[in-house]
Coordinates of C-alpha atoms and ligand atoms in Angstrom, one line a residue:
X1 CA -26.3 11.9 26.7
X2 CA -23.8 13.1 25.0
X3 CA -23.0 12.3 21.2
X4 CA -20.9 9.2 20.5
X5 CA -18.3 10.0 17.7
X6 CA -15.7 7.4 16.2
X7 CA -12.6 8.9 14.4
X8 CA -10.4 6.3 12.5
X9 CA -7.0 7.5 11.8
X10 CA -7.0 9.7 14.6
X11 CA -3.4 9.8 15.2
X12 CA -2.7 11.9 11.8
X13 CA -3.1 15.9 11.4
X14 CA -6.6 15.8 10.9
X15 CA -7.5 13.3 14.0
X16 CA -6.0 15.9 15.9
X17 CA -8.0 19.2 15.0
X18 CA -11.4 16.7 14.6
X19 CA -11.0 15.6 18.4
X20 CA -10.3 18.9 19.5
X21 CA -13.5 20.2 17.9
X22 CA -15.7 17.3 18.6
X23 CA -14.6 17.5 22.5
X24 CA -15.4 20.9 22.6
X25 CA -18.8 20.3 21.5
X26 CA -19.3 18.1 23.9
X27 CA -18.9 14.7 21.8
X28 CA -17.9 11.5 23.6
X29 CA -15.1 10.8 21.4
X30 CA -13.6 7.3 20.3
X31 CA -10.5 6.7 18.0
X32 CA -8.9 3.9 16.6
X33 CA -5.3 4.0 15.3
X34 CA -3.0 1.8 13.4
X35 CA -0.2 1.6 16.5
X36 CA 0.0 2.3 19.9
X37 CA 2.0 5.4 19.0
X38 CA 0.2 8.4 20.0
X39 CA 1.3 10.1 16.5
X40 CA 0.2 13.6 16.1
X41 CA -2.1 13.1 19.4
X42 CA 1.0 13.8 21.5
X43 CA 0.5 17.5 20.7
X44 CA -2.7 17.4 21.9
X45 CA -3.8 19.3 25.0
X46 CA -3.8 16.5 27.9
X47 CA -7.4 17.4 29.4
X48 CA -8.6 16.8 25.5
X49 CA -6.5 13.8 25.1
X50 CA -7.7 12.1 28.3
X51 CA -11.2 12.1 26.9
X52 CA -10.5 10.1 24.2
X53 CA -11.0 6.4 24.2
X54 CA -8.4 5.2 22.1
X55 CA -7.9 1.6 20.4
X56 CA -5.5 -0.3 18.3
X57 CA -7.4 -1.7 15.3
X58 CA -6.4 -2.8 12.1
X59 CA -9.1 -1.4 9.2
X60 CA -8.4 -3.7 6.6
X61 CA -9.2 -6.3 9.0
X62 CA -13.1 -7.2 9.2
X63 CA -13.7 -9.3 12.4
X64 CA -12.3 -6.4 14.7
X65 CA -14.4 -3.7 12.8
X66 CA -17.4 -5.5 12.9
X67 CA -17.2 -6.0 17.0
X68 CA -16.2 -2.1 17.1
X69 CA -18.9 -0.7 15.3
X70 CA -21.6 -3.2 16.4
X71 CA -20.5 -2.7 20.1
X72 CA -20.0 1.1 20.0
X73 CA -23.3 2.0 18.0
X74 CA -21.8 5.3 17.2
X75 CA -23.9 8.2 16.1
X76 CA -21.3 9.5 13.9
X77 CA -18.1 7.5 12.6
X78 CA -15.8 9.9 11.0
X79 CA -13.5 7.8 8.6
X80 CA -10.0 9.1 8.1
X81 CA -7.8 6.3 8.3
X82 CA -5.8 5.9 4.9
X83 CA -2.4 5.5 3.3
X84 CA -2.9 9.4 2.4
X85 CA 0.7 9.9 0.5
X86 CA 0.2 9.8 -3.1
X87 CA 4.0 9.3 -3.6
X88 CA 3.9 6.4 -1.5
X89 CA 1.0 4.8 -3.3
X90 CA 3.0 5.1 -6.6
X91 CA 5.7 2.6 -5.0
X92 CA 3.3 0.9 -2.7
X93 CA -0.1 0.6 -4.4
X94 CA -0.8 -3.1 -2.7
X95 CA -0.5 -1.6 1.1
X96 CA -2.7 1.7 -0.4
X97 CA -5.2 -0.5 -1.8
X98 CA -5.6 -2.6 1.3
X99 CA -5.7 0.2 3.8
X100 CA -7.9 2.6 1.8
X101 CA -10.3 0.5 0.0
X102 CA -10.4 -2.6 2.3
X103 CA -10.6 0.1 5.1
X104 CA -13.7 1.7 4.0
X105 CA -15.4 -1.4 2.7
X106 CA -15.1 -2.8 6.1
X107 CA -16.6 0.6 7.9
X108 CA -19.0 1.0 5.7
X109 CA -20.3 -3.0 5.5
X110 CA -19.9 -3.1 9.1
X111 CA -22.1 0.1 9.6
X112 CA -24.6 -1.2 6.9
X113 CA -25.3 -4.2 8.8
X114 CA -24.7 -3.8 12.8
X115 CA -25.6 0.0 13.2
X116 CA -27.7 1.4 10.0
X117 CA -28.4 4.3 12.3
X118 CA -24.8 5.8 12.1
X119 CA -23.7 8.7 10.3
X120 CA -20.7 7.6 8.0
X121 CA -18.4 10.4 6.6
X122 CA -15.8 9.5 4.3
X123 CA -12.6 11.8 3.8
X124 CA -12.3 11.6 -0.2
X125 CA -9.6 13.7 -2.1
X126 CA -9.2 16.1 -5.1
X127 CA -6.6 13.7 -6.3
X128 CA -9.3 11.7 -7.4
X129 CA -10.5 14.3 -10.2
X130 CA -6.9 14.2 -11.6
X131 CA -5.6 17.1 -13.4
X132 CA -7.5 20.4 -13.4
X133 CA -8.9 20.5 -17.1
X134 CA -10.6 24.1 -17.2
X135 CA -12.0 26.6 -14.2
X136 CA -12.6 24.7 -10.9
X137 CA -13.5 21.5 -9.7
X138 CA -16.5 20.3 -7.7
X139 CA -18.8 17.9 -6.5
X140 CA -19.8 17.4 -10.2
X141 CA -16.7 16.9 -11.6
X142 CA -16.1 13.6 -13.1
X143 CA -13.4 11.2 -11.4
X144 CA -10.2 10.9 -13.6
X145 CA -7.7 9.5 -10.9
X146 CA -3.8 9.5 -11.9
X147 CA -2.3 7.7 -9.0
X148 CA -3.3 4.4 -6.9
X149 CA -4.3 7.0 -4.0
X150 CA -6.4 9.0 -5.9
X151 CA -7.8 5.3 -7.2
X152 CA -8.4 4.8 -4.2
X153 CA -10.4 7.9 -3.3
X154 CA -12.4 7.7 -6.3
X155 CA -13.7 4.1 -5.3
X156 CA -14.5 5.3 -2.1
X157 CA -16.4 8.5 -3.3
X158 CA -18.5 6.0 -5.4
X159 CA -18.7 2.9 -2.8
X160 CA -20.4 5.8 -0.2
X161 CA -22.6 7.1 -3.2
X162 CA -23.8 3.4 -3.9
X163 CA -24.4 2.9 -0.4
X164 CA -26.0 5.5 0.4
X165 CA -28.5 4.9 -2.4
X166 CA -28.9 1.5 -2.1
X167 CA -29.3 0.9 1.7
X168 CA -30.4 4.4 2.6
X169 CA -27.4 5.1 4.9
X170 CA -26.5 8.5 5.9
X171 CA -23.1 8.3 4.4
X172 CA -21.5 11.2 2.8
X173 CA -17.9 11.9 1.2
X174 CA -16.0 15.3 1.8
X175 CA -13.9 16.2 -1.0
X176 CA -11.1 17.5 0.8
X177 CA -8.2 19.7 -1.2
X178 CA -4.4 19.9 0.2
X179 CA -5.0 21.1 3.7
X180 CA -1.8 21.8 5.9
X181 CA -0.9 22.7 9.3
X182 CA 2.0 22.6 11.9
X183 CA 1.2 19.2 12.6
X184 CA 1.4 17.9 8.8
X185 CA 3.6 14.7 8.3
X186 CA 7.1 15.3 7.0
X187 CA 6.3 13.1 3.7
X188 CA 4.2 16.0 2.6
X189 CA 5.8 18.8 0.7
X190 CA 4.8 21.8 2.6
X191 CA 6.3 20.5 5.8
X192 CA 9.6 19.3 4.0
X193 CA 10.3 22.7 2.9
X194 CA 9.3 24.6 6.2
X195 CA 11.5 22.4 8.1
X196 CA 14.4 22.8 6.0
X197 CA 13.6 26.6 5.9
X198 CA 14.0 26.5 9.5
X199 CA 17.3 24.7 9.9
X200 CA 18.6 27.0 7.2
X201 CA 17.4 30.3 9.4
X202 CA 19.3 28.6 12.0
X203 CA 22.4 28.2 10.3
X204 CA 22.1 24.6 8.6
X205 CA 24.0 24.4 5.5
X206 CA 21.8 22.0 3.8
X207 CA 20.0 22.5 0.5
X208 CA 16.5 22.1 0.0
X209 CA 16.0 19.4 -2.6
X210 CA 12.6 19.1 -4.1
X211 CA 10.7 17.6 -7.4
X212 CA 8.4 19.3 -9.5
X213 CA 8.3 22.8 -7.9
X214 CA 6.0 24.1 -10.9
X215 CA 3.0 21.9 -9.4
X216 CA 0.4 23.9 -8.0
X217 CA -1.9 23.2 -5.5
X218 CA -5.0 24.5 -3.4
X219 CA -3.8 24.6 -0.1
X220 CA -5.8 25.3 2.8
X221 CA -5.4 25.1 6.5
X222 CA -6.4 21.5 8.2
X223 CA -8.4 23.2 11.2
X224 CA -10.6 24.8 8.8
X225 CA -11.4 21.8 6.8
X226 CA -12.3 19.6 9.8
X227 CA -14.6 22.6 10.9
X228 CA -16.4 21.8 7.7
X229 CA -16.5 18.4 7.9
X230 CA -18.1 18.4 11.3
X231 CA -21.0 20.9 10.2
X232 CA -21.6 18.4 7.1
X233 CA -22.2 15.7 9.6
X234 CA -24.6 17.6 11.6
X235 CA -27.0 17.8 8.4
X236 CA -30.1 15.8 8.5
X237 CA -29.8 14.2 4.8
X238 CA -26.4 13.2 3.8
X239 CA -24.5 15.0 0.9
X240 CA -21.1 15.4 -0.7
X241 CA -19.0 18.3 0.1
X242 CA -15.9 19.9 -1.7
X243 CA -13.5 21.7 0.8
X244 CA -11.1 24.2 -1.1
X245 CA -9.8 27.7 -1.4
X246 CA -10.0 28.2 -4.5
X247 CA -6.6 29.9 -4.8
X248 CA -3.7 28.0 -6.4
X249 CA -0.1 28.4 -5.9
X250 CA 3.1 26.6 -7.1
X251 CA 5.3 24.8 -4.8
X252 CA 7.9 27.1 -5.8
X253 CA 5.5 30.0 -4.5
X254 CA 5.3 28.4 -1.1
X255 CA 9.0 27.9 -1.2
X256 CA 9.5 31.7 -1.6
X257 CA 6.9 32.9 1.2
X258 CA 8.5 30.5 3.5
X259 CA 12.1 31.6 3.0
X260 CA 10.9 35.4 2.7
X261 CA 9.2 34.6 6.4
X262 CA 12.9 34.2 7.9
X263 CA 14.3 36.7 6.1
X264 CA 15.6 35.2 3.0
X265 CA 15.3 36.2 -0.3
X266 CA 15.5 34.0 -3.1
X267 CA 16.4 34.2 -6.7
X268 CA 16.1 31.5 -9.3
X269 CA 18.3 30.0 -12.5
X270 CA 18.3 27.5 -14.9
X271 CA 15.3 25.3 -15.7
X272 CA 13.8 21.8 -15.2
X273 CA 16.8 19.5 -13.1
X274 CA 19.1 22.7 -13.3
X275 CA 16.7 25.1 -11.6
X276 CA 18.1 26.6 -8.7
X277 CA 17.1 29.1 -5.9
X278 CA 20.2 31.3 -4.3
X279 CA 19.8 33.7 -1.3
X280 CA 20.1 36.9 -3.0
X281 CA 22.6 38.1 -0.3
X282 CA 25.2 35.1 -0.1
X283 CA 24.7 33.7 -3.7
X284 CA 24.2 30.1 -1.8
X285 CA 22.0 27.8 -3.2
X286 CA 19.6 26.7 -1.0
X287 CA 16.9 25.0 -3.2
X288 CA 17.7 22.6 -5.7
X289 CA 16.1 19.8 -7.8
X290 CA 16.3 16.1 -7.7
X291 CA 15.2 13.6 -10.2
X292 CA 14.1 11.4 -7.4
X293 CA 11.6 13.6 -6.0
X294 CA 9.6 14.0 -9.4
X295 CA 6.5 11.6 -9.6
X296 CA 5.1 9.7 -12.6
X297 CA 1.8 10.7 -13.6
X298 CA 1.8 13.8 -11.0
X299 CA -1.0 16.2 -11.1
X300 CA 0.0 19.7 -12.6
X301 CA -2.4 21.7 -10.6
X302 CA -5.8 21.0 -8.8
X303 CA -8.3 23.9 -7.5
X304 CA -11.4 23.6 -5.8
X305 CA -14.9 25.2 -6.1
X306 CA -16.2 25.2 -2.6
X307 CA -19.2 27.1 -3.3
X308 CA -21.7 24.4 -2.3
X309 CA -20.4 24.1 1.4
X310 CA -20.4 28.1 1.5
X311 CA -24.0 28.4 0.4
X312 CA -25.3 24.9 2.4
X313 CA -23.4 25.0 5.5
X314 CA -21.7 28.5 5.9
X315 CA -18.3 27.0 5.6
X316 CA -15.6 29.5 4.4
X317 CA -11.9 28.8 4.7
X318 CA -10.7 31.4 7.6
X319 CA -7.0 30.8 7.7
X320 CA -5.2 32.4 4.6
X321 CA -2.2 30.6 3.1
X322 CA 0.3 33.3 4.5
X323 CA -0.9 32.8 7.8
X324 CA -0.7 29.2 8.4
X325 CA 2.9 29.2 6.8
X326 CA 4.0 31.5 9.8
X327 CA 2.1 29.0 12.3
X328 CA 3.8 25.9 10.7
X329 CA 7.2 28.4 10.7
X330 CA 6.7 29.0 14.8
X331 CA 6.0 25.4 15.3
X332 CA 8.9 24.5 13.8
X333 CA 11.0 26.7 15.3
X334 CA 9.8 25.8 18.7
X335 CA 10.2 22.1 17.8
X336 CA 13.9 22.8 16.8
X337 CA 15.0 24.5 19.5
X338 CA 13.6 22.0 22.1
X339 CA 15.7 19.8 20.4
X340 CA 18.8 21.5 20.6
Ligands
GDR401 P1 -0.3 15.9 -2.8 O1 0.8 16.5 -1.5 O2 0.5 14.7 -3.5 O3 -0.7 16.9 -3.3 O4 -1.4 15.0 -1.7 P2 2.4 16.6 -1.4 O5 2.5 17.5 -0.6 O6 2.8 15.1 -1.3 O7 2.6 16.8 -2.9 C1 2.0 18.3 -3.4 C2 2.9 18.7 -4.8 O8 4.5 18.8 -4.2 C3 5.2 18.5 -5.3 N1 6.4 18.2 -4.8 C4 6.8 17.3 -4.0 N2 6.1 16.5 -2.9 C5 6.6 15.9 -2.0 N3 5.7 15.0 -1.3 N4 7.9 16.1 -1.7 C6 9.0 16.6 -2.6 O9 10.2 16.7 -2.4 C7 8.3 17.3 -3.7 N5 8.8 18.2 -4.6 C8 7.5 18.4 -5.2 C9 4.7 17.0 -5.6 O10 5.0 16.3 -6.6 C10 3.0 17.7 -5.8 O11 3.0 18.1 -7.0 C11 -2.0 15.7 -0.8 C12 -2.2 14.7 0.5 O12 -2.8 15.2 1.4 C13 -3.2 13.7 0.0 O13 -3.6 12.7 1.3 C14 -4.3 14.5 -0.3 O14 -5.4 13.8 -0.6 C15 -4.2 15.6 -1.6 O15 -3.1 16.3 -1.1 C16 -5.2 16.4 -1.5

């Protein structure tokens, strides 16, 4: 009999990669989404998608989660469902808490009460660490969240720890640093940049407006991180792991690389809100700064130390930044040309 896995939040970028990996490994995959919209799963190969048992369930409601967990008796639950935008959490803290705090509490408590042999993996976030103080952030770094989103991820990390300790559950947190791909949502800066760069390369006359382009992130490829979390789940005893590349890049560098890839070289002038990126050939302004895209409490930088995952799981990020920016551009080009 094949192993049975449940993926909550299967309709996002990570759900797509994770379903592919689990189906390939021979798992029976069940997924829950918040609406009947297929979301990112629309990009999944049809034969893979057909194998997924999909259901619409609101994770913030306890009764349907109890029924699902009790009837499913899953071997593994990957809890991905969350309000995942830091920016949105600032304006919608209640929605973020409902989805992230109540959602995890419902899932973990149902497993404790209805299916205690089920392994639970929670996808945590580097956002729980707040700003980089020195060096890199690891499993031992103390949480110091700055945003409602980061607070919910710190809460989740501690809850999972407590359930593991007090109830003997197989429960663990994957502390994921920024991870991107061609299937990334438009609310995140990398996708926003790529969409605009491709439109401009295709002759569009827009300007890419951004907030803090000096923020630095440790960006990896989502497919690699989802491989890592399945390796984590296969361990006999539960433990938390950081997944990161250990490489820091600014938003500005990301913009420059993306434009370079479509043959446009930028030169920068000005500072703060007056900073601008111009096409060196035409002198046209392609990038500007708008105050509305700045966030209160934005984290200036995050950088992860994934040596524990490397040593204990043999995990290394395979896809370099340059490589996944190309994948994102190719995918976006195909997407835009299919619409024109
Ligand atoms: P982040 O990702 O908040 O790190 O959370 P995001 O891509 O939203 O922001 C990264 C950095 O870019 C700066 N920035 C902008 N961001 C957006 N979205 N739009 C802009 O116009 C813009 N201009 C500059 C931001 O200020 C920030 O510094 C991601 C999410 O995937 C979380 O779910 C995950 O937990 C963490 O990464 C690790």
